[in-house]
Coordinates of C-alpha atoms in Angstrom, one line a residue:
M1 CA 168.9 -0.2 40.2
T2 CA 167.1 2.6 41.9
R3 CA 164.0 3.9 42.0
R4 CA 163.6 7.8 39.9
Q5 CA 161.6 9.7 42.6
P6 CA 159.2 11.3 40.9
P7 CA 159.7 15.5 41.1
A8 CA 157.3 17.1 44.4
L9 CA 154.9 20.3 42.6
Q10 CA 157.0 23.1 40.7
A11 CA 156.7 26.4 42.7
A12 CA 155.2 28.9 40.4
G13 CA 157.5 30.8 39.7
P14 CA 158.7 35.0 40.5
V15 CA 156.6 36.4 38.0
W16 CA 153.2 34.1 39.0
R17 CA 154.3 34.9 42.5
L18 CA 154.6 39.3 41.9
A19 CA 151.6 38.7 40.3
S20 CA 149.8 36.6 42.7
F21 CA 150.6 39.2 45.0
A22 CA 149.7 42.2 42.6
I23 CA 146.5 41.7 42.2
A24 CA 146.3 40.6 46.2
I25 CA 147.0 44.5 46.8
G26 CA 144.5 45.5 44.0
V27 CA 141.5 44.2 45.9
L28 CA 143.0 45.2 49.6
A29 CA 143.7 49.4 48.5
P30 CA 139.9 50.3 48.1
V31 CA 139.6 49.2 51.3
L32 CA 142.7 51.0 52.6
T33 CA 142.0 54.3 50.8
L34 CA 138.7 54.3 51.9
L35 CA 140.2 53.9 55.9
W36 CA 142.4 57.0 54.8
L37 CA 139.4 58.8 53.2
A38 CA 137.7 58.6 56.5
F39 CA 140.1 59.4 59.4
G40 CA 142.0 61.7 57.5
S41 CA 139.6 64.1 56.5
G42 CA 139.5 64.7 60.4
I43 CA 137.4 64.0 63.6
G44 CA 135.9 67.6 63.1
H45 CA 133.7 66.0 60.2
W46 CA 132.5 63.1 62.1
G47 CA 129.8 64.8 64.0
P48 CA 127.0 66.3 61.6
L49 CA 127.7 62.9 60.6
F50 CA 126.8 60.9 63.9
A51 CA 124.1 64.0 64.7
H52 CA 122.6 63.9 61.3
V53 CA 123.0 61.2 58.8
L54 CA 124.5 57.8 60.4
P55 CA 121.6 57.0 63.0
Q56 CA 118.6 56.8 61.0
A57 CA 120.5 54.9 58.0
A58 CA 122.2 52.5 60.8
L59 CA 118.5 52.2 62.5
N60 CA 116.7 51.6 59.0
T61 CA 119.8 49.3 57.6
A62 CA 119.7 47.2 61.1
L63 CA 116.0 46.8 61.0
L64 CA 116.6 46.0 56.8
L65 CA 119.4 43.3 58.7
T66 CA 117.2 42.0 60.5
G67 CA 113.9 41.2 58.8
V68 CA 114.8 40.2 56.0
G69 CA 117.2 37.6 58.0
T70 CA 114.2 36.2 59.5
L71 CA 112.5 36.1 56.2
V72 CA 115.0 34.1 53.9
L73 CA 115.4 32.0 56.6
V74 CA 111.4 31.1 57.8
I75 CA 111.0 30.1 53.9
G76 CA 115.0 28.7 53.1
T77 CA 114.8 26.4 55.5
G78 CA 110.8 25.6 55.5
C79 CA 110.5 25.1 52.1
A80 CA 114.1 23.1 51.9
W81 CA 113.1 20.8 54.4
L82 CA 109.9 20.0 52.8
V83 CA 111.0 18.9 49.5
T84 CA 113.5 16.3 51.1
A85 CA 111.5 14.8 53.3
H86 CA 108.0 15.1 52.2
D87 CA 106.8 14.5 49.1
F88 CA 103.6 15.9 47.6
P89 CA 102.1 17.1 44.5
G90 CA 104.6 19.2 42.1
R91 CA 107.9 18.8 44.4
G92 CA 109.5 17.3 40.9
V93 CA 109.2 20.8 39.7
L94 CA 109.0 22.9 42.5
H95 CA 112.2 21.5 43.9
W96 CA 114.4 23.3 41.3
A97 CA 111.8 26.0 41.0
L98 CA 112.6 27.4 44.4
L99 CA 116.1 28.6 42.7
L100 CA 114.6 31.0 40.0
P101 CA 113.9 34.6 42.4
L102 CA 118.0 34.0 42.4
A103 CA 117.5 34.9 38.4
M104 CA 116.1 38.7 39.4
P105 CA 118.0 41.2 40.7
T106 CA 115.9 42.9 43.8
Y107 CA 115.7 45.9 42.4
I108 CA 113.7 44.8 39.3
V109 CA 111.4 42.8 41.9
A110 CA 110.6 45.9 43.4
F111 CA 110.4 47.3 39.9
A112 CA 107.8 45.7 39.1
Y113 CA 105.6 45.5 42.6
L114 CA 105.5 49.2 42.5
D115 CA 103.3 48.9 39.3
L116 CA 101.7 45.6 40.5
L117 CA 100.7 47.3 43.3
H118 CA 100.2 51.0 42.7
P119 CA 96.5 51.8 44.0
I120 CA 95.6 52.3 40.3
G121 CA 97.3 49.2 39.7
P122 CA 96.1 45.0 38.4
V123 CA 95.8 44.2 41.4
Q124 CA 94.4 46.5 43.7
G125 CA 92.2 47.1 41.5
A126 CA 91.2 43.3 40.6
I127 CA 90.5 43.3 45.0
R128 CA 88.6 46.2 44.8
W129 CA 86.6 45.1 41.4
M130 CA 85.8 41.7 44.0
L131 CA 85.3 43.6 47.0
G132 CA 82.5 46.0 45.3
F133 CA 84.3 49.5 45.9
D134 CA 84.6 52.5 42.7
S135 CA 87.6 53.8 43.3
P136 CA 91.0 54.0 45.9
R137 CA 89.6 56.1 48.4
Q138 CA 87.0 53.2 49.2
F139 CA 89.8 50.6 49.9
R140 CA 93.7 50.7 48.9
L141 CA 96.7 48.4 50.1
P142 CA 99.4 49.7 52.7
D143 CA 102.1 51.6 50.2
L144 CA 105.0 49.3 49.0
R145 CA 107.5 51.9 49.9
S146 CA 107.6 51.0 53.6
M147 CA 110.6 49.7 55.8
P148 CA 107.6 46.2 55.8
G149 CA 107.1 46.5 51.7
A150 CA 112.1 46.5 51.7
I151 CA 111.7 43.1 53.9
F152 CA 109.4 41.6 51.5
V153 CA 110.5 42.3 48.4
L154 CA 114.3 41.3 49.8
G155 CA 113.2 38.2 51.5
F156 CA 111.3 36.3 48.7
V157 CA 114.1 37.4 46.4
L158 CA 117.1 36.3 48.2
Y159 CA 116.0 33.0 50.3
P160 CA 117.0 30.9 47.8
Y161 CA 120.5 32.1 49.3
V162 CA 118.9 30.3 52.6
Y163 CA 117.6 27.0 51.0
M164 CA 119.8 25.8 48.9
T165 CA 122.5 25.3 51.2
A166 CA 120.2 23.9 54.0
R167 CA 118.3 22.3 51.0
A168 CA 122.1 20.5 50.4
M169 CA 122.8 20.2 53.9
F170 CA 119.1 18.2 54.7
M171 CA 120.3 16.2 51.4
T172 CA 123.1 14.4 53.4
Q173 CA 121.8 13.9 56.9
P174 CA 121.1 10.1 58.0
A175 CA 118.6 9.3 57.8
H176 CA 119.4 6.9 61.2
L177 CA 119.3 9.9 63.3
L178 CA 115.9 11.3 62.6
E179 CA 114.6 7.5 63.0
A180 CA 116.5 7.0 66.9
A181 CA 115.2 10.6 68.2
R182 CA 111.8 9.8 67.2
T183 CA 112.2 6.0 68.8
L184 CA 112.9 8.0 71.1
G185 CA 109.6 10.4 71.1
E186 CA 110.0 12.6 69.8
S187 CA 106.9 13.8 67.4
R188 CA 108.1 14.7 63.1
R189 CA 108.1 18.4 64.4
G190 CA 110.4 17.3 68.0
A191 CA 113.0 15.3 65.8
F192 CA 112.9 18.7 63.0
F193 CA 113.7 21.0 65.7
R194 CA 116.1 19.7 67.7
V195 CA 118.2 17.4 65.3
A196 CA 117.8 18.6 62.1
L197 CA 117.6 21.9 62.0
P198 CA 121.0 21.6 65.2
L199 CA 122.9 19.7 62.5
A200 CA 122.7 22.2 59.5
R201 CA 123.2 25.4 62.2
P202 CA 126.1 25.4 59.7
A203 CA 124.8 25.8 55.8
L204 CA 122.2 27.7 57.3
A205 CA 125.6 30.5 58.6
V206 CA 126.7 30.6 54.8
G207 CA 123.3 30.6 53.5
L208 CA 122.5 33.6 55.6
S209 CA 125.0 35.4 55.4
L210 CA 125.0 35.5 51.5
A211 CA 121.8 36.7 52.0
L212 CA 122.3 39.5 54.1
L213 CA 125.5 40.6 52.6
E214 CA 123.0 41.4 49.2
T215 CA 120.6 42.9 51.3
L216 CA 123.5 45.4 52.8
N217 CA 124.9 45.7 49.0
D218 CA 121.5 46.3 47.3
I219 CA 120.9 50.0 46.3
G220 CA 118.3 50.4 43.8
A221 CA 115.9 48.2 45.5
S222 CA 116.2 50.2 48.9
E223 CA 115.5 53.5 47.1
F224 CA 112.6 53.3 44.4
L225 CA 111.2 51.8 47.9
G226 CA 111.6 54.9 50.2
V227 CA 113.7 53.1 52.8
N228 CA 117.2 55.2 53.6
T229 CA 120.0 52.6 54.7
L230 CA 123.9 53.0 54.3
T231 CA 124.2 52.3 51.3
V232 CA 121.6 54.7 49.7
A233 CA 123.3 57.3 52.2
V234 CA 126.7 56.9 50.8
Y235 CA 125.1 57.2 47.2
T236 CA 123.2 61.0 47.6
T237 CA 125.9 61.7 50.6
W238 CA 128.7 61.6 47.3
I239 CA 126.1 62.3 44.6
T240 CA 123.8 65.2 45.9
R241 CA 126.4 66.4 48.7
S242 CA 129.5 65.7 46.4
D243 CA 131.0 64.5 50.5
L244 CA 133.0 62.2 49.3
A245 CA 135.0 62.1 52.3
G246 CA 131.1 61.9 54.0
A247 CA 131.1 59.0 52.0
A248 CA 133.8 57.2 53.0
Q249 CA 132.8 57.5 56.9
I250 CA 129.6 56.2 56.0
A251 CA 131.2 53.5 53.8
C252 CA 133.5 52.2 56.7
A253 CA 130.2 52.3 59.0
M254 CA 129.5 49.7 56.1
L255 CA 132.7 47.4 56.8
F256 CA 131.9 47.4 60.1
V257 CA 128.1 45.5 59.4
V258 CA 130.4 43.5 56.5
V259 CA 132.9 42.2 59.0
A260 CA 129.8 41.4 61.1
L261 CA 128.6 39.4 58.8
V262 CA 131.7 37.1 57.8
W263 CA 132.1 36.7 61.8
L264 CA 128.5 35.1 61.5
E265 CA 129.3 32.7 58.9
R266 CA 132.3 31.7 61.0
N267 CA 130.4 32.1 64.0
G268 CA 128.1 29.5 62.2
R269 CA 130.5 27.0 60.8
R270 CA 132.5 26.6 63.8
H271 CA 133.0 23.1 65.7
Q272 CA 129.8 22.0 63.9
R273 CA 131.5 18.8 62.1
F274 CA 129.3 16.2 62.3
G275 CA 130.5 11.7 61.2
S276 CA 128.4 9.2 61.7
A277 CA 130.3 5.1 61.5
Q278 CA 126.7 3.5 60.3
R279 CA 126.4 3.7 56.2
M280 CA 124.6 6.6 55.2
R281 CA 121.0 6.1 54.0
A282 CA 119.5 9.0 52.8
V283 CA 115.9 10.6 54.3
Q284 CA 113.5 9.4 52.9
P285 CA 111.0 11.6 52.0
R286 CA 106.7 11.5 53.5
R287 CA 104.2 10.5 51.0
L288 CA 101.7 13.8 52.1
H289 CA 98.2 12.6 51.0
G290 CA 94.7 14.7 50.4
G291 CA 94.9 18.1 51.6
A292 CA 98.0 17.8 53.9
G293 CA 99.9 17.6 50.3
W294 CA 98.1 20.5 48.6
A295 CA 99.4 23.0 51.1
A296 CA 102.6 21.7 50.7
T297 CA 102.3 22.7 47.4
A298 CA 100.2 25.4 48.2
V299 CA 103.4 26.6 51.1
T300 CA 106.6 25.6 48.7
A301 CA 104.9 27.3 46.0
L302 CA 103.9 31.0 47.2
P303 CA 108.2 31.7 47.5
V304 CA 108.5 31.2 43.5
L305 CA 104.9 33.3 42.5
I306 CA 106.4 35.9 44.6
G307 CA 109.9 36.3 43.9
F308 CA 109.3 35.0 40.6
V309 CA 106.6 34.3 38.5
A310 CA 104.4 37.8 39.1
P311 CA 107.1 39.7 38.1
A312 CA 108.3 37.7 34.9
I313 CA 104.8 37.5 33.8
Y314 CA 104.6 41.4 34.3
L315 CA 108.2 42.5 32.1
V316 CA 106.6 39.9 29.8
W317 CA 103.6 41.0 29.5
E318 CA 105.0 44.8 29.5
S319 CA 107.6 44.6 27.0
A320 CA 104.6 42.8 24.7
K321 CA 102.9 45.9 25.2
R322 CA 105.9 48.2 24.3
L323 CA 105.9 46.6 21.6
R324 CA 102.6 46.2 20.0
Q325 CA 102.1 49.6 20.4
G326 CA 104.9 50.8 18.0
G327 CA 107.2 52.2 20.1
G328 CA 109.8 49.9 19.5
I329 CA 113.3 49.7 21.1
S330 CA 114.9 52.8 20.9
Q331 CA 118.7 53.6 19.5
G332 CA 119.5 54.2 23.9
L333 CA 118.3 51.0 24.9
V334 CA 120.2 49.1 22.0
A335 CA 123.3 51.2 22.6
S336 CA 122.7 50.5 26.3
L337 CA 122.8 46.7 25.7
G338 CA 125.8 47.1 23.8
N339 CA 128.0 48.8 26.6
T340 CA 126.4 45.6 29.4
I341 CA 127.8 43.0 27.1
A342 CA 131.0 45.0 26.5
L343 CA 131.1 46.2 30.1
A344 CA 130.2 41.8 31.2
A345 CA 132.8 40.5 28.4
G346 CA 135.8 42.8 30.1
V347 CA 135.1 42.4 33.7
T348 CA 135.1 39.1 32.8
V349 CA 138.0 38.4 31.0
V350 CA 139.8 40.4 33.7
A351 CA 138.7 38.3 36.4
V352 CA 139.2 35.2 34.8
A353 CA 142.7 36.0 34.0
A354 CA 143.7 37.6 38.0
G355 CA 141.4 34.0 39.4
L356 CA 143.4 32.2 36.9
I357 CA 147.1 33.8 38.4
V358 CA 145.7 33.7 42.1
A359 CA 144.8 30.0 41.7
W360 CA 147.9 28.5 40.3
A361 CA 150.1 30.3 42.8
A362 CA 149.1 29.7 45.8
R363 CA 148.0 25.7 44.3
S364 CA 152.5 25.8 43.2
Q365 CA 152.9 27.0 47.2
G366 CA 157.0 26.3 46.9
T367 CA 159.0 27.4 50.3
S368 CA 155.8 30.1 51.4
P369 CA 152.7 28.2 51.6
N370 CA 151.1 30.4 53.9
R371 CA 152.4 34.0 52.2
A372 CA 150.4 32.5 49.0
R373 CA 147.1 31.3 50.9
W374 CA 147.1 34.7 52.2
Q375 CA 146.8 36.3 49.1
A376 CA 144.4 34.0 47.7
R377 CA 142.2 34.6 50.4
A378 CA 142.5 38.6 50.2
A379 CA 142.0 38.4 46.9
T380 CA 138.8 37.3 47.5
L381 CA 137.6 38.9 49.6
G382 CA 136.1 42.1 47.2
Y383 CA 132.5 40.0 47.2
A384 CA 132.0 40.7 50.4
V385 CA 132.4 44.4 49.7
P386 CA 129.7 46.1 48.8
G387 CA 129.6 48.1 45.3
T388 CA 129.1 51.4 47.3
V389 CA 132.1 50.9 49.3
L390 CA 134.9 49.8 46.4
A391 CA 134.1 52.6 44.7
I392 CA 134.4 55.6 47.5
G393 CA 138.2 53.7 47.6
L394 CA 138.9 53.3 44.5
L395 CA 138.1 57.0 43.2
T396 CA 141.2 58.5 44.9
P397 CA 144.0 56.1 43.4
A398 CA 142.0 56.5 39.9
L399 CA 142.4 59.7 39.8
A400 CA 145.8 59.9 41.1
F401 CA 146.6 57.9 38.4
D402 CA 144.7 59.2 35.5
A403 CA 146.7 62.7 37.0
A404 CA 150.2 60.7 36.0
L405 CA 149.0 59.9 33.0
A406 CA 148.2 63.0 31.6
T407 CA 151.2 64.6 32.9
A408 CA 153.6 61.7 31.8
F409 CA 151.3 61.6 27.9
G410 CA 149.7 65.1 27.8
W411 CA 146.1 64.0 27.7
Q412 CA 143.2 65.6 28.7
G413 CA 139.9 64.0 30.8
L414 CA 140.0 61.1 32.9
P415 CA 141.6 58.7 30.7
L416 CA 140.7 55.3 33.2
M417 CA 137.9 56.9 34.5
G418 CA 136.9 57.7 31.4
A419 CA 137.3 55.1 29.4
G420 CA 135.4 53.1 32.0
I421 CA 138.7 50.4 33.2
V422 CA 138.0 51.6 36.4
L423 CA 133.9 50.2 36.3
V424 CA 136.1 47.4 34.7
V425 CA 138.1 46.7 37.6
A426 CA 136.2 47.7 40.7
C427 CA 133.3 44.2 38.9
A428 CA 136.5 42.7 38.6
I429 CA 137.3 43.1 42.6
R430 CA 134.4 42.6 43.4
F431 CA 133.6 39.2 41.5
L432 CA 137.4 37.5 42.0
A433 CA 136.1 35.4 44.4
M434 CA 133.4 33.0 41.4
P435 CA 137.3 32.5 39.1
V436 CA 139.6 31.8 41.7
G437 CA 137.2 29.2 44.0
G438 CA 136.2 27.4 41.1
I439 CA 139.5 27.3 39.5
E440 CA 140.8 26.6 43.1
A441 CA 138.3 23.6 43.5
G442 CA 139.3 22.5 39.5
L443 CA 142.5 22.1 40.8
A444 CA 142.2 20.0 43.9
R445 CA 140.3 17.7 41.2
I446 CA 143.8 17.2 39.1
P447 CA 146.1 14.5 40.2
P448 CA 149.4 15.3 40.9
A449 CA 151.2 12.7 39.5
I450 CA 149.9 14.2 36.2
E451 CA 151.4 17.0 37.4
Q452 CA 154.5 15.2 38.6
A453 CA 154.7 13.0 34.9
S454 CA 154.5 16.6 32.7
R455 CA 157.2 17.7 35.3
L456 CA 159.2 14.0 34.4
L457 CA 158.8 15.1 30.6
G458 CA 160.5 18.5 30.7
E459 CA 158.0 20.2 31.0
T460 CA 158.3 24.2 32.4
T461 CA 156.4 25.0 35.6
A462 CA 154.3 27.4 33.0
G463 CA 153.8 24.4 29.7
T464 CA 152.3 22.4 31.8
L465 CA 149.6 25.0 33.1
R466 CA 149.4 25.7 29.3
R467 CA 148.9 22.1 27.3
V468 CA 147.7 19.6 31.2
H469 CA 145.8 22.1 33.8
L470 CA 144.2 24.2 31.5
P471 CA 142.2 22.1 29.1
L472 CA 141.5 20.1 32.5
L473 CA 140.1 23.0 34.0
Q474 CA 137.6 24.5 31.4
P475 CA 134.3 23.4 33.1
A476 CA 135.5 24.8 35.8
I477 CA 136.7 28.2 34.3
A478 CA 133.6 28.4 32.1
A479 CA 131.4 27.9 34.4
G480 CA 133.2 30.7 36.7
A481 CA 133.7 32.7 33.3
L482 CA 129.3 32.7 33.0
L483 CA 128.4 33.4 37.2
V484 CA 131.3 36.6 37.0
F485 CA 129.5 37.6 32.8
V486 CA 126.1 37.5 34.6
D487 CA 127.1 39.1 37.7
A488 CA 128.6 42.2 36.0
M489 CA 125.6 42.5 33.6
K490 CA 123.1 43.1 37.0
E491 CA 125.4 45.2 39.1
L492 CA 124.4 48.6 39.7
P493 CA 125.8 50.2 42.7
A494 CA 129.5 50.1 41.3
T495 CA 128.3 51.3 37.9
L496 CA 125.8 53.8 38.9
L497 CA 129.1 55.9 41.0
L498 CA 132.1 54.7 38.6
R499 CA 130.6 54.3 34.7
P500 CA 132.0 57.0 32.4
A501 CA 129.6 60.0 31.1
N502 CA 126.6 59.2 29.2
F503 CA 127.4 55.6 29.4
D504 CA 124.3 53.5 30.2
T505 CA 124.4 50.3 30.9
L506 CA 120.7 47.6 31.1
A507 CA 120.8 48.3 34.7
T508 CA 121.3 52.0 35.3
W509 CA 118.6 52.0 32.3
L510 CA 116.4 50.2 34.1
Y511 CA 117.0 52.4 37.7
A512 CA 116.4 56.1 35.4
E513 CA 113.5 55.1 33.7
A514 CA 112.1 53.4 37.5
A515 CA 113.3 57.1 39.1
R516 CA 111.2 58.8 36.4
G517 CA 107.9 56.5 36.7
T518 CA 108.4 55.3 33.0
Y519 CA 108.0 51.0 33.3
E520 CA 107.1 50.7 29.8
E521 CA 110.6 50.9 28.6
G522 CA 112.2 50.6 30.9
A523 CA 110.5 46.5 31.0
I524 CA 112.6 45.4 28.0
A525 CA 116.2 46.4 30.2
A526 CA 114.7 44.3 33.0
L527 CA 113.4 41.5 31.1
A528 CA 117.4 40.7 29.5
I529 CA 118.6 40.7 32.6
V530 CA 116.1 38.5 34.2
L531 CA 116.5 36.0 31.5
A532 CA 120.6 36.4 31.2
G533 CA 120.5 35.7 34.9
L534 CA 118.4 32.7 34.5
L535 CA 121.5 30.5 32.5
P536 CA 123.7 30.1 36.6
V537 CA 120.1 29.2 38.1
V538 CA 119.7 26.4 35.8
L539 CA 123.4 25.6 35.7
L540 CA 122.8 25.4 39.4
A541 CA 119.8 23.4 39.7
R542 CA 121.5 20.7 37.8
N543 CA 124.5 20.6 39.5
Q544 CA 123.8 21.0 43.3
L545 CA 119.9 20.0 43.1
G546 CA 120.2 17.2 40.3
T547 CA 121.3 14.3 42.1
T548 CA 120.8 12.9 45.3
P549 CA 124.2 12.6 47.1
V550 CA 123.1 9.8 49.5
A551 CA 121.3 6.8 47.0
P552 CA 119.1 5.1 49.5
V553 CA 118.9 1.7 50.5
P554 CA 116.3 -0.5 51.9
E555 CA 115.1 -0.2 55.7
N556 CA 116.3 -3.3 56.8
T557 CA 120.5 -2.9 54.9

């Protein structure tokens, strides 16, 4: 009697592979179009760009990235080490509260601080009252509309990317390495700088690159604060000067920055695998007493106060004042809320469906594993590309499709652009990495034996996906859908450039209110976005920082 061998994983059918290939090409298409636009307009077009636009915009972008990068590294790494290696009053709350600024889009924090730190605003008024001054002519703080102001705002909002990755790395570092350093004569500070920090370098590189990519994608905060970055230059060149070729050329310069940041992240992680033959024991927090403990509390609480608490209180106060004064909520704001939910829902459906196709085709690789992996990686590139770059790259193919549809069916206007389909596609491309990553991780946790048993019982590949994998993948799909929904609600650059006429979301409504200097109703829109953004932050805090990954063991073990 011979034992029957279970069949290997069934390769995805040609329809799945073709669909996955089409999605990968769709993600790459905007970048290819952008290059064609930039270099197809002739070399002469680059002259004025290099003479008048690129130098200042590139310098501002470099200064902003340098300043924000330095600030997020100092705040994120310092706070992560304090809450991991020390015990002090409030540590139990602060270790997850330090993630709260992730719920705040950068343009909302800039919007709030422009009002809070205005020369006749509450902060400067209180300072003048305490110092005995009567008017802003006698005393005023430096203007927030400046490069230092932009670095301050973006740094205190984006540091959680570094904090999150550094905290996870510090939690998993074995304690005996630090103890060996102390035995060899290193001080606590020396052990941190010579052992803990080098071991955390891969995590710091990942967090830093994410923070810098968000900085590069930012348009609202930079424009509110008067910093003309490459992203702002793309927007103004296209919208104000109606120069699509010039905007594409500036966007190409941004792509070089993106490639440099991705290289930074890859290079930071290269050859950085560490192992230990000893039993893992987590770093035990050292109790800080008296003034040292309260100083640690103040240092770790300050980023939360600046990055989340102060702007949140401002938004609640302004929203309540608006409602108390009888202003109510305008029909325009209600319509913007409906548009935001419809857009986010559409983007979520498209992104999750595409993510499922890509992840399933990559897992069921068949005889072409390299091609399947290449398609999966290409499909997730959109997250690294700023929204303005995607918008520029999608415009030309979208207009071509619209013209073809109008010719074929006799439709008037721009069917795809006017219906918002192009905007949905742009946001889905940008956030596709989230469901792909989540579903791939979920598929990896399902034992191959389950799929093989399904195949032995006669199920097809599609039937196995529908009846076996999809029920098991529900948590991963739900988490990916939530992240995409919330990020689509907050997305500003692509929405500004690709939205249909007379179509406002909460983000564009807030952008317009802030541009006009009318903050009252904008505060209600901002508060709605922040409340929605709290959901994924709570999930992150519960899933990544809620448990200690390495169980402590007694000292004499």
